[in-house]
């Protein structure tokens, strides 16, 4: 299995965060756990979709 360079992973995640709507970005740092979890799930979904389109 090949692993990605940590800087590359960080760049990919940051690009996904930048593409998110503002309210979702705010939810990523929310003190309300449920909001934070939903925002993390949305971010994960964006990453999975983007990576699946590349292969």
PDB file of C-alpha atoms in Angstrom:
ATOM      1  CA  UNK A   1       0.000   0.000   0.000  1.00  0.00           C
ATOM      2  CA  UNK A   2       1.285   3.426  -0.904  1.00  0.00           C
ATOM      3  CA  UNK A   3       0.930   6.249   1.606  1.00  0.00           C
ATOM      4  CA  UNK A   4       0.549   9.904   0.713  1.00  0.00           C
ATOM      5  CA  UNK A   5       2.906  12.573   1.936  1.00  0.00           C
ATOM      6  CA  UNK A   6       1.460  14.411   4.988  1.00  0.00           C
ATOM      7  CA  UNK A   7       1.724  17.783   3.216  1.00  0.00           C
ATOM      8  CA  UNK A   8      -0.258  16.421   0.284  1.00  0.00           C
ATOM      9  CA  UNK A   9      -2.969  15.119   2.597  1.00  0.00           C
ATOM     10  CA  UNK A  10      -3.149  18.473   4.349  1.00  0.00           C
ATOM     11  CA  UNK A  11      -3.445  20.289   1.013  1.00  0.00           C
ATOM     12  CA  UNK A  12      -6.262  17.997  -0.118  1.00  0.00           C
ATOM     13  CA  UNK A  13      -8.206  18.448   3.123  1.00  0.00           C
ATOM     14  CA  UNK A  14      -7.714  22.223   3.072  1.00  0.00           C
ATOM     15  CA  UNK A  15      -8.943  22.369  -0.525  1.00  0.00           C
ATOM     16  CA  UNK A  16     -12.055  20.431   0.484  1.00  0.00           C
ATOM     17  CA  UNK A  17     -12.670  22.767   3.419  1.00  0.00           C
ATOM     18  CA  UNK A  18     -12.275  25.839   1.205  1.00  0.00           C
ATOM     19  CA  UNK A  19     -14.885  24.457  -1.187  1.00  0.00           C
ATOM     20  CA  UNK A  20     -17.425  24.008   1.630  1.00  0.00           C
ATOM     21  CA  UNK A  21     -20.152  26.594   2.276  1.00  0.00           C
ATOM     22  CA  UNK A  22     -19.374  29.092   5.045  1.00  0.00           C
ATOM     23  CA  UNK A  23     -21.929  27.673   7.472  1.00  0.00           C
ATOM     24  CA  UNK A  24     -20.350  24.215   7.156  1.00  0.00           C
ATOM     25  CA  UNK A  25     -16.909  25.662   7.875  1.00  0.00           C
ATOM     26  CA  UNK A  26     -18.253  27.268  11.038  1.00  0.00           C
ATOM     27  CA  UNK A  27     -19.805  23.967  12.083  1.00  0.00           C
ATOM     28  CA  UNK A  28     -16.386  22.284  11.863  1.00  0.00           C
ATOM     29  CA  UNK A  29     -15.264  24.326  14.875  1.00  0.00           C
ATOM     30  CA  UNK A  30     -18.606  24.316  16.707  1.00  0.00           C
ATOM     31  CA  UNK A  31     -18.704  23.506  20.395  1.00  0.00           C
ATOM     32  CA  UNK A  32     -21.915  21.566  19.702  1.00  0.00           C
ATOM     33  CA  UNK A  33     -20.731  18.030  19.049  1.00  0.00           C
ATOM     34  CA  UNK A  34     -23.647  17.092  16.778  1.00  0.00           C
ATOM     35  CA  UNK A  35     -23.001  20.050  14.449  1.00  0.00           C
ATOM     36  CA  UNK A  36     -19.289  19.292  14.371  1.00  0.00           C
ATOM     37  CA  UNK A  37     -19.899  15.622  13.571  1.00  0.00           C
ATOM     38  CA  UNK A  38     -22.292  16.454  10.722  1.00  0.00           C
ATOM     39  CA  UNK A  39     -19.788  18.923   9.264  1.00  0.00           C
ATOM     40  CA  UNK A  40     -17.029  16.307   9.518  1.00  0.00           C
ATOM     41  CA  UNK A  41     -19.257  13.790   7.736  1.00  0.00           C
ATOM     42  CA  UNK A  42     -19.951  16.322   4.975  1.00  0.00           C
ATOM     43  CA  UNK A  43     -16.212  16.980   4.625  1.00  0.00           C
ATOM     44  CA  UNK A  44     -15.496  13.257   4.469  1.00  0.00           C
ATOM     45  CA  UNK A  45     -18.156  12.804   1.793  1.00  0.00           C
ATOM     46  CA  UNK A  46     -16.604  15.604  -0.294  1.00  0.00           C
ATOM     47  CA  UNK A  47     -13.185  13.966  -0.018  1.00  0.00           C
ATOM     48  CA  UNK A  48     -14.483  10.522  -0.962  1.00  0.00           C
ATOM     49  CA  UNK A  49     -16.348  11.901  -3.965  1.00  0.00           C
ATOM     50  CA  UNK A  50     -13.354  13.933  -5.141  1.00  0.00           C
ATOM     51  CA  UNK A  51     -10.978  10.990  -4.772  1.00  0.00           C
ATOM     52  CA  UNK A  52     -13.327   8.569  -6.520  1.00  0.00           C
ATOM     53  CA  UNK A  53     -13.610  10.913  -9.501  1.00  0.00           C
ATOM     54  CA  UNK A  54      -9.817  10.932  -9.856  1.00  0.00           C
ATOM     55  CA  UNK A  55      -9.399   7.175 -10.197  1.00  0.00           C
TER      56      UNK A  55
END
